[in-house]
PDB file of C-alpha atoms in Angstrom:
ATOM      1  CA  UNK N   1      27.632  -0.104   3.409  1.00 54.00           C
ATOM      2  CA  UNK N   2      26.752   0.626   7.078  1.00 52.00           C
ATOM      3  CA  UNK N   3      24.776   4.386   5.618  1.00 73.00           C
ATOM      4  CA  UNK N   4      22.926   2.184   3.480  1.00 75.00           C
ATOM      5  CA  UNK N   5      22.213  -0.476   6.130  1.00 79.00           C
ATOM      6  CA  UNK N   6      21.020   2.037   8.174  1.00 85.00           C
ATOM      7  CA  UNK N   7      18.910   3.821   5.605  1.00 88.00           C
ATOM      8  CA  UNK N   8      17.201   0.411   4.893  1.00 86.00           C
ATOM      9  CA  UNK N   9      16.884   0.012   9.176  1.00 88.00           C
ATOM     10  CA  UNK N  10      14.916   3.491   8.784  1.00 91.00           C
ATOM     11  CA  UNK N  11      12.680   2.707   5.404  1.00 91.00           C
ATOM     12  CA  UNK N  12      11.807  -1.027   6.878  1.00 90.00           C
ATOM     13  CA  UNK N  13      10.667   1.180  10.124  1.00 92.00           C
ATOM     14  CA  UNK N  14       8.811   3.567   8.300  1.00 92.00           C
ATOM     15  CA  UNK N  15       6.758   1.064   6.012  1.00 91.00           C
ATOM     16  CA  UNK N  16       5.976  -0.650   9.418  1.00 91.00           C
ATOM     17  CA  UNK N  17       4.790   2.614  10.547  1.00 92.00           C
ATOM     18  CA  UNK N  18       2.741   3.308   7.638  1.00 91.00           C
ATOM     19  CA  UNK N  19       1.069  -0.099   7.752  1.00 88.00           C
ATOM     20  CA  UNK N  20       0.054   0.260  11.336  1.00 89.00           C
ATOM     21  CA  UNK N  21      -1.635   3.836  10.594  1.00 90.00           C
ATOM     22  CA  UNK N  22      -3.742   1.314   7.558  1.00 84.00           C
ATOM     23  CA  UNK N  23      -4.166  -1.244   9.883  1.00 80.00           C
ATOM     24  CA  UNK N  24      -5.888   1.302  12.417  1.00 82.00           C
ATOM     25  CA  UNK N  25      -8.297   2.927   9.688  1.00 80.00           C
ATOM     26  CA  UNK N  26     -10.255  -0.658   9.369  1.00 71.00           C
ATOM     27  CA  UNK N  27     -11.534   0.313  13.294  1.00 70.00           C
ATOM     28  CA  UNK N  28     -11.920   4.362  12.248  1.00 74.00           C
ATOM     29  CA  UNK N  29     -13.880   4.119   9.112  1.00 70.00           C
ATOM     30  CA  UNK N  30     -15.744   1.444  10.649  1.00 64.00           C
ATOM     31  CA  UNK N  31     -19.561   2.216   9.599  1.00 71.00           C
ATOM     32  CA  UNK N  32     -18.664   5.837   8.269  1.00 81.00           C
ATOM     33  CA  UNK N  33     -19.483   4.570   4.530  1.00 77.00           C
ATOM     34  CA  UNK N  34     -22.894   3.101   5.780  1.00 78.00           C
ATOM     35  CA  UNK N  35     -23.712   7.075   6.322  1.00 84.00           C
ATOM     36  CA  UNK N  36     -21.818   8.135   3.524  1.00 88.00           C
ATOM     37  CA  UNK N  37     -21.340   6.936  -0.555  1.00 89.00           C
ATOM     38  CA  UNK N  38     -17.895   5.415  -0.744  1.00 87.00           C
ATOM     39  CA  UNK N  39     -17.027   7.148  -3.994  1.00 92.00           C
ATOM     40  CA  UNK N  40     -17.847   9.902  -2.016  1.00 94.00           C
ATOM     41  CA  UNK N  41     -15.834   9.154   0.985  1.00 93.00           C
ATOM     42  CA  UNK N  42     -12.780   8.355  -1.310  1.00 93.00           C
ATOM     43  CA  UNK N  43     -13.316  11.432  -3.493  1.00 96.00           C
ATOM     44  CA  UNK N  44     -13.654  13.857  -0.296  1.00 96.00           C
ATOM     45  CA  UNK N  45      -9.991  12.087   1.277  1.00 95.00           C
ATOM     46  CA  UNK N  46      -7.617  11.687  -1.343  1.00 96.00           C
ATOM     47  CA  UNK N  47      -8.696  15.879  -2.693  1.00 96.00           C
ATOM     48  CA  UNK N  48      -7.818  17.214   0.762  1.00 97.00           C
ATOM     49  CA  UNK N  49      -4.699  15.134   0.668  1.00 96.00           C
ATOM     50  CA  UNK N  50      -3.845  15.877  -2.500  1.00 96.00           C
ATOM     51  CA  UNK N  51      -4.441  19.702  -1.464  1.00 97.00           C
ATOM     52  CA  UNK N  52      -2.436  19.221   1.481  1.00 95.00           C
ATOM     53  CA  UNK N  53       0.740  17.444  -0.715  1.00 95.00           C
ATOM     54  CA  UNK N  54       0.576  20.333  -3.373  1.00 95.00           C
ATOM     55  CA  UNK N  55       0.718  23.409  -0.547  1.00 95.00           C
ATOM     56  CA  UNK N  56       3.542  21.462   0.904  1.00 93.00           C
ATOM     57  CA  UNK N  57       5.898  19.955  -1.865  1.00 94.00           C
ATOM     58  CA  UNK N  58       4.848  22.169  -5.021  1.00 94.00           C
ATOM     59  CA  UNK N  59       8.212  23.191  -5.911  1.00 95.00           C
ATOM     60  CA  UNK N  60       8.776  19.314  -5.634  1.00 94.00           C
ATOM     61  CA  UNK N  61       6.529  19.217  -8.594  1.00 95.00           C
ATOM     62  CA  UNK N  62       7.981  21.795 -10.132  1.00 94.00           C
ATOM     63  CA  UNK N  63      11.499  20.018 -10.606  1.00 94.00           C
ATOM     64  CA  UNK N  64       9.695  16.913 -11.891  1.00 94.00           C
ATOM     65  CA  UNK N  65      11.056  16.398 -15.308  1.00 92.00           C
ATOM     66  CA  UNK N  66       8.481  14.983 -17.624  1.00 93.00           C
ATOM     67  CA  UNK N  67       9.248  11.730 -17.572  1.00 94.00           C
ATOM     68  CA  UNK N  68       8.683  11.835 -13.788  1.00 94.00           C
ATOM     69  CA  UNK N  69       5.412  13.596 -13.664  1.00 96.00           C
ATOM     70  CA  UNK N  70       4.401  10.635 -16.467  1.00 96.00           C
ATOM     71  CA  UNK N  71       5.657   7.994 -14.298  1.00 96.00           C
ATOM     72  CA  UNK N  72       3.372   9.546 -11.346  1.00 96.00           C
ATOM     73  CA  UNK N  73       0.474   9.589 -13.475  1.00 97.00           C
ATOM     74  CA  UNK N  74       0.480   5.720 -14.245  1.00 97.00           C
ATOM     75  CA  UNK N  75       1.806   5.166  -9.858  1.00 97.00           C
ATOM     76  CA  UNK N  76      -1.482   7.453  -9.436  1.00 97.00           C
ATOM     77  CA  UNK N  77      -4.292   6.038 -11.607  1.00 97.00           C
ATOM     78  CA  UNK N  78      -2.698   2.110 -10.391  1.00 97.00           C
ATOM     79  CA  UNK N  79      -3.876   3.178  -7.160  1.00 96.00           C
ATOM     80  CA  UNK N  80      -6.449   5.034  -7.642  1.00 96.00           C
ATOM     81  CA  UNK N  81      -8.645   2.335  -9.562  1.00 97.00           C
ATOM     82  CA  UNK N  82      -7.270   0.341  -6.705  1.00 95.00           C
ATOM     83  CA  UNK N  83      -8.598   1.765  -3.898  1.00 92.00           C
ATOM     84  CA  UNK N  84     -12.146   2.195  -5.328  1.00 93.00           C
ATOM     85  CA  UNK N  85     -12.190  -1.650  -6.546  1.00 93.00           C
ATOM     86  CA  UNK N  86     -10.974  -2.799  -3.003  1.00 88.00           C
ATOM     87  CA  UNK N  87     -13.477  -0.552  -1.576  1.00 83.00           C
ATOM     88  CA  UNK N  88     -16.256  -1.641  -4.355  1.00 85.00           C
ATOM     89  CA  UNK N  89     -16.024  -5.387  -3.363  1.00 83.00           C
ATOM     90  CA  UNK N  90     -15.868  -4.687   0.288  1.00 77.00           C
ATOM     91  CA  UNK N  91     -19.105  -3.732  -0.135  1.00 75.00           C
ATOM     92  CA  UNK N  92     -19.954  -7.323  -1.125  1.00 77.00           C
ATOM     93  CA  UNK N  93     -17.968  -9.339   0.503  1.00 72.00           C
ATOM     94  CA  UNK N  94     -17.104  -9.686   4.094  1.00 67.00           C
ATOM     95  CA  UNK N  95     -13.941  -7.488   5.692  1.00 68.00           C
ATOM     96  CA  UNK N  96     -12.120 -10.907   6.707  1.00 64.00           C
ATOM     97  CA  UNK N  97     -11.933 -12.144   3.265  1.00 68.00           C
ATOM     98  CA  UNK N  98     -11.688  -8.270   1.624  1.00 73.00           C
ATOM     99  CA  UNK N  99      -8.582  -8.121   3.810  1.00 72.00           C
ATOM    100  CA  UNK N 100      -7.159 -11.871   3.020  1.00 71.00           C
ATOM    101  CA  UNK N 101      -7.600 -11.183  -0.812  1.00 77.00           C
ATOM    102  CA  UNK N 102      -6.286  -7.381  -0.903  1.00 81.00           C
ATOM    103  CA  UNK N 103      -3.100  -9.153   0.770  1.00 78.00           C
ATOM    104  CA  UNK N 104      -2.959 -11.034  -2.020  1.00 81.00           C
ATOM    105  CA  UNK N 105      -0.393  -8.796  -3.553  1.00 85.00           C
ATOM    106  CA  UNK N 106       2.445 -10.408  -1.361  1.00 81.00           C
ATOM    107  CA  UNK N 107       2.274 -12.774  -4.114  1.00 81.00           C
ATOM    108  CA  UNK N 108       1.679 -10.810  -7.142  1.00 86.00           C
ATOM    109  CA  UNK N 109       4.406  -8.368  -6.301  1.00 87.00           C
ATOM    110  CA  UNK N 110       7.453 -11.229  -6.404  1.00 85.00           C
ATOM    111  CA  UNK N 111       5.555 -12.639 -10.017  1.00 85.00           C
ATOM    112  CA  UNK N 112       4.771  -9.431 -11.607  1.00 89.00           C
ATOM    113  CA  UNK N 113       8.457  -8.626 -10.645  1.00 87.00           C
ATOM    114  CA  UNK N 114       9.549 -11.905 -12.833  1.00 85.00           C
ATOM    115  CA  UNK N 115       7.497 -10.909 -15.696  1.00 84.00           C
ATOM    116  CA  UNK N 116       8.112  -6.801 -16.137  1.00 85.00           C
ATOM    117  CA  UNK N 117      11.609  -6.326 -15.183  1.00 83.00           C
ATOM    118  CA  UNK N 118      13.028 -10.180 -15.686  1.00 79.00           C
ATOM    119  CA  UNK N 119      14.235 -10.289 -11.796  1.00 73.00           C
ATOM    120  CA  UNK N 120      15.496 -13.330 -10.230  1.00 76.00           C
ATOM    121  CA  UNK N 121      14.056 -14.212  -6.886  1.00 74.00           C
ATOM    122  CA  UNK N 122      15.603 -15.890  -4.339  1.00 78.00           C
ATOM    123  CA  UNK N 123      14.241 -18.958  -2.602  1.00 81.00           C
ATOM    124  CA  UNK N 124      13.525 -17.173   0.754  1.00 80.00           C
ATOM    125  CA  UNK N 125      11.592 -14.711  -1.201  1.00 79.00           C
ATOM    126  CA  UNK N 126       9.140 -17.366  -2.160  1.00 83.00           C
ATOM    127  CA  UNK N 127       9.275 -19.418   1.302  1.00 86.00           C
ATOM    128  CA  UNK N 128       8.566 -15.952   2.774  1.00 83.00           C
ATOM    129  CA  UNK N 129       5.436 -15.171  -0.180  1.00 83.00           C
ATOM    130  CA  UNK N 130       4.047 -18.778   1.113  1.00 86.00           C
ATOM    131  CA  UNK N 131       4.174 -17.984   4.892  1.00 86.00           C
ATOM    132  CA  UNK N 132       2.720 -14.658   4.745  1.00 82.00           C
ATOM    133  CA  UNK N 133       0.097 -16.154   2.365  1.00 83.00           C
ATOM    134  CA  UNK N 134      -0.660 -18.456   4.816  1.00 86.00           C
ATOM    135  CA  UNK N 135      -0.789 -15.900   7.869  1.00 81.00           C
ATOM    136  CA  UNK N 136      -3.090 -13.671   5.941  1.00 77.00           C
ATOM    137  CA  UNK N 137      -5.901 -16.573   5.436  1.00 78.00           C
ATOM    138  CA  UNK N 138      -5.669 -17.894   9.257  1.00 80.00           C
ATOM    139  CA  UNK N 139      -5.995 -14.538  10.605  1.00 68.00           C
ATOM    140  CA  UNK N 140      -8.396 -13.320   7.341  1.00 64.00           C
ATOM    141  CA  UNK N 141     -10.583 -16.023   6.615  1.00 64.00           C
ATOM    142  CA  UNK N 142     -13.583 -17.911   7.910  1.00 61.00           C
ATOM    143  CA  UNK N 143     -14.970 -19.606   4.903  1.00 61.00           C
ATOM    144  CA  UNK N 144     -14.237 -18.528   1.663  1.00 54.00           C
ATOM    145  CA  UNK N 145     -16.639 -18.029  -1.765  1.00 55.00           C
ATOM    146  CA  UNK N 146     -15.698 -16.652  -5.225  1.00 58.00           C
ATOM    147  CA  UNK N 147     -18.213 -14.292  -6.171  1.00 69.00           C
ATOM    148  CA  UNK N 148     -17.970 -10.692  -7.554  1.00 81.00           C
ATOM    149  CA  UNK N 149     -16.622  -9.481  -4.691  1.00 80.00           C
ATOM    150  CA  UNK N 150     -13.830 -11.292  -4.736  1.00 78.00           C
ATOM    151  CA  UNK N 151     -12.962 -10.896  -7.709  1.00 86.00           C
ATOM    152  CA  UNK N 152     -12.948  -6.808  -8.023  1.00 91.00           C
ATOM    153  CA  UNK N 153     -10.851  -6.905  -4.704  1.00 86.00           C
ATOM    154  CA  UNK N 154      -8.516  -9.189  -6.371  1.00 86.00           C
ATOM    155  CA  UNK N 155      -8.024  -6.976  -9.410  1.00 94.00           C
ATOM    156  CA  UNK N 156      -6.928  -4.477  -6.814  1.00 94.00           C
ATOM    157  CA  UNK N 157      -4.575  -6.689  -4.994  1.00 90.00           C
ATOM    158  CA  UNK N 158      -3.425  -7.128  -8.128  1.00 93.00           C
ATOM    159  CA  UNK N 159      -3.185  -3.210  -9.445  1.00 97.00           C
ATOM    160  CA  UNK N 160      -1.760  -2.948  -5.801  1.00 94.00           C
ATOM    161  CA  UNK N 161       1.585  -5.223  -6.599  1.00 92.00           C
ATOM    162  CA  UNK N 162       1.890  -3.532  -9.996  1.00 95.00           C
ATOM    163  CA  UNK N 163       1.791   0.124  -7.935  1.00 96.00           C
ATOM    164  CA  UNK N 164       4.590  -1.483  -6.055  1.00 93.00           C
ATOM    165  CA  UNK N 165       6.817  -2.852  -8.370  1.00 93.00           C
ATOM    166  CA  UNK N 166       7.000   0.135 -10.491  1.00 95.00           C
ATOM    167  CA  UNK N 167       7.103   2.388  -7.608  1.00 93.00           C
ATOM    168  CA  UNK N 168      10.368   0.367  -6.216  1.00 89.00           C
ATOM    169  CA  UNK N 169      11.847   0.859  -9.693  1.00 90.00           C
ATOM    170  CA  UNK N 170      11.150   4.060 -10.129  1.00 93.00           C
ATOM    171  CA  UNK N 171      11.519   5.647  -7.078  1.00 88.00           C
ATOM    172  CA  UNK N 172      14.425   7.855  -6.208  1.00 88.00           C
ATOM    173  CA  UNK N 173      14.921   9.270  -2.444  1.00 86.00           C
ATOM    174  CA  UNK N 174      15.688  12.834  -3.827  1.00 87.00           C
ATOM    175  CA  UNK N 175      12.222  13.097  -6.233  1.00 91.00           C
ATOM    176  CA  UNK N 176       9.746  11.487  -3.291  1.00 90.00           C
ATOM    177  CA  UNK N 177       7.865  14.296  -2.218  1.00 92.00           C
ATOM    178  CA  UNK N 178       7.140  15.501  -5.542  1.00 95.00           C
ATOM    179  CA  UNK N 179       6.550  11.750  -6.737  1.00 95.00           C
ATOM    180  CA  UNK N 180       3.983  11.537  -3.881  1.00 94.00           C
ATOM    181  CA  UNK N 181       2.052  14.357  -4.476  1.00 96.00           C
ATOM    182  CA  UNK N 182       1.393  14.085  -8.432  1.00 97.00           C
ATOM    183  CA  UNK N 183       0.388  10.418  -7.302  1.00 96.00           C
ATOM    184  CA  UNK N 184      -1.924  12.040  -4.941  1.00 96.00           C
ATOM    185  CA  UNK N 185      -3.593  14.533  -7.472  1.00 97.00           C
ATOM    186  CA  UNK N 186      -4.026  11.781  -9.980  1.00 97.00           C
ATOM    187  CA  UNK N 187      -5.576   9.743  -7.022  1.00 97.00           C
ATOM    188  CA  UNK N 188      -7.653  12.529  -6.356  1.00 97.00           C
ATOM    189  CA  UNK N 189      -9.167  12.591  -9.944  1.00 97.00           C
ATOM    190  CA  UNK N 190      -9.443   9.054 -10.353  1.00 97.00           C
ATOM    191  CA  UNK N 191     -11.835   9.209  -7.645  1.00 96.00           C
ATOM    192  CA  UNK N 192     -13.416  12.627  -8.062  1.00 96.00           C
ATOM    193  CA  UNK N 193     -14.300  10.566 -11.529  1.00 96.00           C
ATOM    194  CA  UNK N 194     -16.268   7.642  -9.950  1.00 95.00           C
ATOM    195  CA  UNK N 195     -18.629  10.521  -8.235  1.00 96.00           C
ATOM    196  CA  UNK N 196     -19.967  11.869 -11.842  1.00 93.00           C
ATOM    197  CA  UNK N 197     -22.653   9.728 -12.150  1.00 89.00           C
ATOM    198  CA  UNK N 198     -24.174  11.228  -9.593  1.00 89.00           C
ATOM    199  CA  UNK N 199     -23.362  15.045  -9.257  1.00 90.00           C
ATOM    200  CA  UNK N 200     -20.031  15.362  -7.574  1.00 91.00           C
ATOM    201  CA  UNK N 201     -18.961  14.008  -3.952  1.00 93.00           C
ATOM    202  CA  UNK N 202     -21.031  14.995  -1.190  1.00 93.00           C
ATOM    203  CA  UNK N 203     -19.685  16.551   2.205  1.00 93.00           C
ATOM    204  CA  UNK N 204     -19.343  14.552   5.138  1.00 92.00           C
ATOM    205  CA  UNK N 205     -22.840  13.955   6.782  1.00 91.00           C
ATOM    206  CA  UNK N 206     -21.270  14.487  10.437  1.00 90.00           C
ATOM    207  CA  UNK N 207     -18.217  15.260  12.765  1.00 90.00           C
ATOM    208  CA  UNK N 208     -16.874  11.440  13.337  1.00 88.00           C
ATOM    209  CA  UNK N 209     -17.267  11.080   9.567  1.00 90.00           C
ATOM    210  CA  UNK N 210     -15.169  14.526   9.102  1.00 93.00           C
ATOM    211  CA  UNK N 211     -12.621  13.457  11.554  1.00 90.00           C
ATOM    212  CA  UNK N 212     -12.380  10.346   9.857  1.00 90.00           C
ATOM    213  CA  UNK N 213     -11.962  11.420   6.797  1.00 93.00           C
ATOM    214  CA  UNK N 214      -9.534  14.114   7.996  1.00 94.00           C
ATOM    215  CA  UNK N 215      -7.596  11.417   9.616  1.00 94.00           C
ATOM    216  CA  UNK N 216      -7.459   9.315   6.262  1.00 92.00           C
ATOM    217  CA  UNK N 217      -6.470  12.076   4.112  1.00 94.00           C
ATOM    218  CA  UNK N 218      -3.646  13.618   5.771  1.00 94.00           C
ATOM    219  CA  UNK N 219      -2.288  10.676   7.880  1.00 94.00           C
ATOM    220  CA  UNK N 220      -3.417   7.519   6.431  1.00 91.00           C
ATOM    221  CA  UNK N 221      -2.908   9.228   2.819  1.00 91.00           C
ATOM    222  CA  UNK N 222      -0.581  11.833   2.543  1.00 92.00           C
ATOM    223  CA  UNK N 223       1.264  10.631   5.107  1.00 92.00           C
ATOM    224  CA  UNK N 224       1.398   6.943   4.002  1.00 91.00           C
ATOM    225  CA  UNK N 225       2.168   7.877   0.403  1.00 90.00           C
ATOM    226  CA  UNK N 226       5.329   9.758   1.162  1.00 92.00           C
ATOM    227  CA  UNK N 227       6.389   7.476   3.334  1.00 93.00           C
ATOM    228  CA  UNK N 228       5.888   4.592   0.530  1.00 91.00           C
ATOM    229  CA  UNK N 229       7.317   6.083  -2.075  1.00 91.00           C
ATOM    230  CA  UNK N 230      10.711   7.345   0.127  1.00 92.00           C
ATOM    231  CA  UNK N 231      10.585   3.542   1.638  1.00 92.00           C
ATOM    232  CA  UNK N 232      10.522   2.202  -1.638  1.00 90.00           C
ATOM    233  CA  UNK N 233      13.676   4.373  -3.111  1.00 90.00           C
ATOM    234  CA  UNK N 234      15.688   2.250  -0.278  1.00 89.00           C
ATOM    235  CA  UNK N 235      13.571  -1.480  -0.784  1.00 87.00           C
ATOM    236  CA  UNK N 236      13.081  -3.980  -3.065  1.00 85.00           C
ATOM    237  CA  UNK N 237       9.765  -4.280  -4.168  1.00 85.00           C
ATOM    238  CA  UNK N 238       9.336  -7.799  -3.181  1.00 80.00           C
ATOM    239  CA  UNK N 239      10.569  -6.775   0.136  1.00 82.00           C
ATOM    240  CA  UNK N 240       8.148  -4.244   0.703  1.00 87.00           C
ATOM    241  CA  UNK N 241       5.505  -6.211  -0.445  1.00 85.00           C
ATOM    242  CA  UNK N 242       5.609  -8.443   2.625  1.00 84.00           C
ATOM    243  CA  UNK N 243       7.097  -5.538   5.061  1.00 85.00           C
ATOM    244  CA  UNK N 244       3.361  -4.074   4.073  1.00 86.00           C
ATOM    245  CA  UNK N 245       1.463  -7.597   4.935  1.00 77.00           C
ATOM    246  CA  UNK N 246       1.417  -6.602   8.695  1.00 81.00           C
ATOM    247  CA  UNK N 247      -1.106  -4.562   7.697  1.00 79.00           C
ATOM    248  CA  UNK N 248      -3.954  -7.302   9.031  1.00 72.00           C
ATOM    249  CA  UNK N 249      -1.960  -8.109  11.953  1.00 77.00           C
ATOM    250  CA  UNK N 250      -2.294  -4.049  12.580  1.00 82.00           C
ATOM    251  CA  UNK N 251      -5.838  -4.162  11.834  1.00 76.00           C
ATOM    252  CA  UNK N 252      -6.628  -6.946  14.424  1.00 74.00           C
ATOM    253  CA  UNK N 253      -4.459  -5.460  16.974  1.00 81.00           C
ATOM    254  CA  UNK N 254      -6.242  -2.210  16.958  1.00 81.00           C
ATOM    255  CA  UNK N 255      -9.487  -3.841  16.844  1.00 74.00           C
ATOM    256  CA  UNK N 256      -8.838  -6.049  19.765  1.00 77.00           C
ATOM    257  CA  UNK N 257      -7.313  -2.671  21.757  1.00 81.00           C
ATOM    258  CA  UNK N 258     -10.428  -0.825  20.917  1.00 74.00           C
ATOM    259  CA  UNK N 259     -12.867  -3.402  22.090  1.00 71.00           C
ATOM    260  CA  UNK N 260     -14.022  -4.185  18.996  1.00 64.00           C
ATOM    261  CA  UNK N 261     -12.937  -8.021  18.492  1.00 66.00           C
ATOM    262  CA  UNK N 262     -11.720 -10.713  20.635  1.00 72.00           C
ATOM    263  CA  UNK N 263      -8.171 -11.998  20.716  1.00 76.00           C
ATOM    264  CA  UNK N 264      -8.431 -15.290  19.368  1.00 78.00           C
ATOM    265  CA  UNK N 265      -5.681 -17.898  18.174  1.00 81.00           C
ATOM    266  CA  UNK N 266      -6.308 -17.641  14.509  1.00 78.00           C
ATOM    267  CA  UNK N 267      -4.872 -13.956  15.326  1.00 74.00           C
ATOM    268  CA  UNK N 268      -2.404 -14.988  17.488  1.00 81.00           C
ATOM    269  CA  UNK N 269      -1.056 -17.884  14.752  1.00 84.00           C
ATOM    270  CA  UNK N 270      -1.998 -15.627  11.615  1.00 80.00           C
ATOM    271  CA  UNK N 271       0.000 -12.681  12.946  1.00 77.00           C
ATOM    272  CA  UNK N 272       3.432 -15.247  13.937  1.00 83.00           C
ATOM    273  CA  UNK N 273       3.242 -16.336  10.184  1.00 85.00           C
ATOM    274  CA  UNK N 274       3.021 -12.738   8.819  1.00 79.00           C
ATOM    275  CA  UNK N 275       5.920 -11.460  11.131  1.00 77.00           C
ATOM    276  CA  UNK N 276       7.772 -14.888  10.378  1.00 83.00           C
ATOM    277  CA  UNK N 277       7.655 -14.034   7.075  1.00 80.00           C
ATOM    278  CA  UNK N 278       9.070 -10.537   7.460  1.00 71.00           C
ATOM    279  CA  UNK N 279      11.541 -11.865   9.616  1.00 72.00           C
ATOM    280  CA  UNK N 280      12.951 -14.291   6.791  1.00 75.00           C
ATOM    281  CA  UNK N 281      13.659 -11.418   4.130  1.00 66.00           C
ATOM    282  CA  UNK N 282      14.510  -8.284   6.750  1.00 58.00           C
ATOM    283  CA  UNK N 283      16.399  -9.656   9.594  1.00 53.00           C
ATOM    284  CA  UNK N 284      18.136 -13.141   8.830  1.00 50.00           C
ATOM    285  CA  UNK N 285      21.510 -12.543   7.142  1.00 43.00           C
ATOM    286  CA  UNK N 286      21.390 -13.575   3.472  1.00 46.00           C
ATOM    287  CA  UNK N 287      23.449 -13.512   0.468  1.00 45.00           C
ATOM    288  CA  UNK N 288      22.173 -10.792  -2.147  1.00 47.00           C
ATOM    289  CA  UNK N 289      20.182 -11.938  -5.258  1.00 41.00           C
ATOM    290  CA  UNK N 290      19.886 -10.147  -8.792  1.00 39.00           C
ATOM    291  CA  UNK N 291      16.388  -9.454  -7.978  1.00 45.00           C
ATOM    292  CA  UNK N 292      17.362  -8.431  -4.138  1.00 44.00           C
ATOM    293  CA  UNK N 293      19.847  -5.464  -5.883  1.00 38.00           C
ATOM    294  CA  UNK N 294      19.198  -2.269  -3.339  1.00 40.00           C
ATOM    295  CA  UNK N 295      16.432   0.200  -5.313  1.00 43.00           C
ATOM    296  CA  UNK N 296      19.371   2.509  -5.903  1.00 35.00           C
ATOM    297  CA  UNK N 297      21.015  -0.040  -8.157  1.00 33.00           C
ATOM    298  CA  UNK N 298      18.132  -1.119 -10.012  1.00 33.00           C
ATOM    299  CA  UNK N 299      17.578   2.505 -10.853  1.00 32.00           C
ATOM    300  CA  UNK N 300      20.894   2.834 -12.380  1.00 29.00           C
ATOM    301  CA  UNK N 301      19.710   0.260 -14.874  1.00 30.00           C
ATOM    302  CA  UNK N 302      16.821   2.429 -16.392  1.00 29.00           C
TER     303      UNK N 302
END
């Protein structure tokens, strides 16, 4: 019991880790797709990161039975068709409400949860769904319309919780790095895909835009998938789901370091709500529910 408290500790660190390397990408990218198609940009990062995953973990892949590399297929196209929507209706919508919508899938994950695999959640699960809900729209939102916009990026919130359901249920510790990296080549494709209509992705038009896209490919992708999917073996979905909705608290931190924003108390309030929320399901002491069951036990049940 203490290994496995531990080994939770370390996964709960390392999701927090991968959401502040997202949260710092919103200041990086930051007018590289005004210079550059976003299929394209998206194309160009996930291939070099799925390059990247194959030199690294191909005899991963290799001991991927087929079930597995199946299973990494449907984790790769979720995300895939994800990314592009989210990044689709940024383009219409402003990044304050892109960001409060895409966080959206704190609530899907607990539902979708309910409905595919029949878990029970507990009560503090849902307090926790309604406080980060409510952090994400005081630090996200500053009026709020329904237009197309909103409605692609929520199809990707909601593609997001699905990704993160299935990945908590079928993730196992010893299979992550080849589990990442088949996700990653099926990103890769999904988005290589969206650039047909128009010849193929182009290049990066300059050095920042190279860097960036450098930087999102090998830390903010690679990286961050690995990560997730390890994470993930240890977690419960629902868990993770609202571990990952620091990822706007992130994003406003870096952009306040950077010079970029202005503190203001809508962070300051938005971000307490967010961590509250975190707080309730990772550090208070709580009795186990049947939907709460470590990963490693739900896995047992497949």
């Amino acid at each position: 019991m203490i290994a496995e408290s531990r080994i939770r500790t370390l996964a709960t660190i390392g999701l927090l880790a991968m959401t502040a390397v997202w949260g710092s990408t919103f200041v990086l990218i930051k007018g590289v797709v005004d210079r550059w198609p976003v299929a394209d940009f998206l194309a160009v990062r996930f291939i070099i990161a799925a390059i990247a995953m194959l030199l690294v973990f191909h005899r991963h892949v290799a001991r991927l039975g087929r079930q597995k590399l199946w299973r990494g297929v449907v984790l790769g196209m979720l995300y895939g068709v994800g990314q592009l929507l989210q990044t689709w209706g940024l383009s219409l919508i402003s990044p304050s409400v892109s960001g409060f919508v895409t966080g959206m899938y704190v609530v899907f994950t607990p539902i979708l949860a309910t409905l595919v695999f029949r878990q029970r959640m507990p009560a503090i699960i849902w307090l926790a769904v309604g406080l980060a809900t409510l952090g994400l729209a005081l630090l996200s939102l500053n009026g709020f319309s329904v237009d197309e916009g909103v409605w692609l990026t929520l199809i990707a919130a909601l593609l997001y919780g699905l990704h993160i359901v299935l990945l908590g249920r079928w993730s196992h510790a010893e299979e992550a790095f080849g589990l990442s990296a088949v996700q990653m080549v099926v990103i890769a494709v999904v988005c290589m895909l969206a650039t047909v209509s128009h010849g193929g992705p182009a290049l990066p038009p300059d050095r920042s835009a190279w860097i960036a896209v450098l930087y999102m490919a090998l830390i903010a992708g690679a990286g961050a998938m690995l990560m997730q999917t390890w994470a993930q073996a240890h977690l419960p979905a629902t868990r993770a789901a609202i571990v990952m909705t620091t990822e706007p608290v992130f994003a406003a931190f870096f952009a306040v370091l950077l010079g970029s924003d202005v503190l203001t108390w809508r962070m300051v309030g938005g971000g307490a709500l967010v961590l509250a929320a975190m707080y309730l399901v990772e550090l208070m002491p709580r009795r186990r529910a049947e939907g709460e069951l470590p990963a490693e036990a739900v896995h047992h049940e497949v």
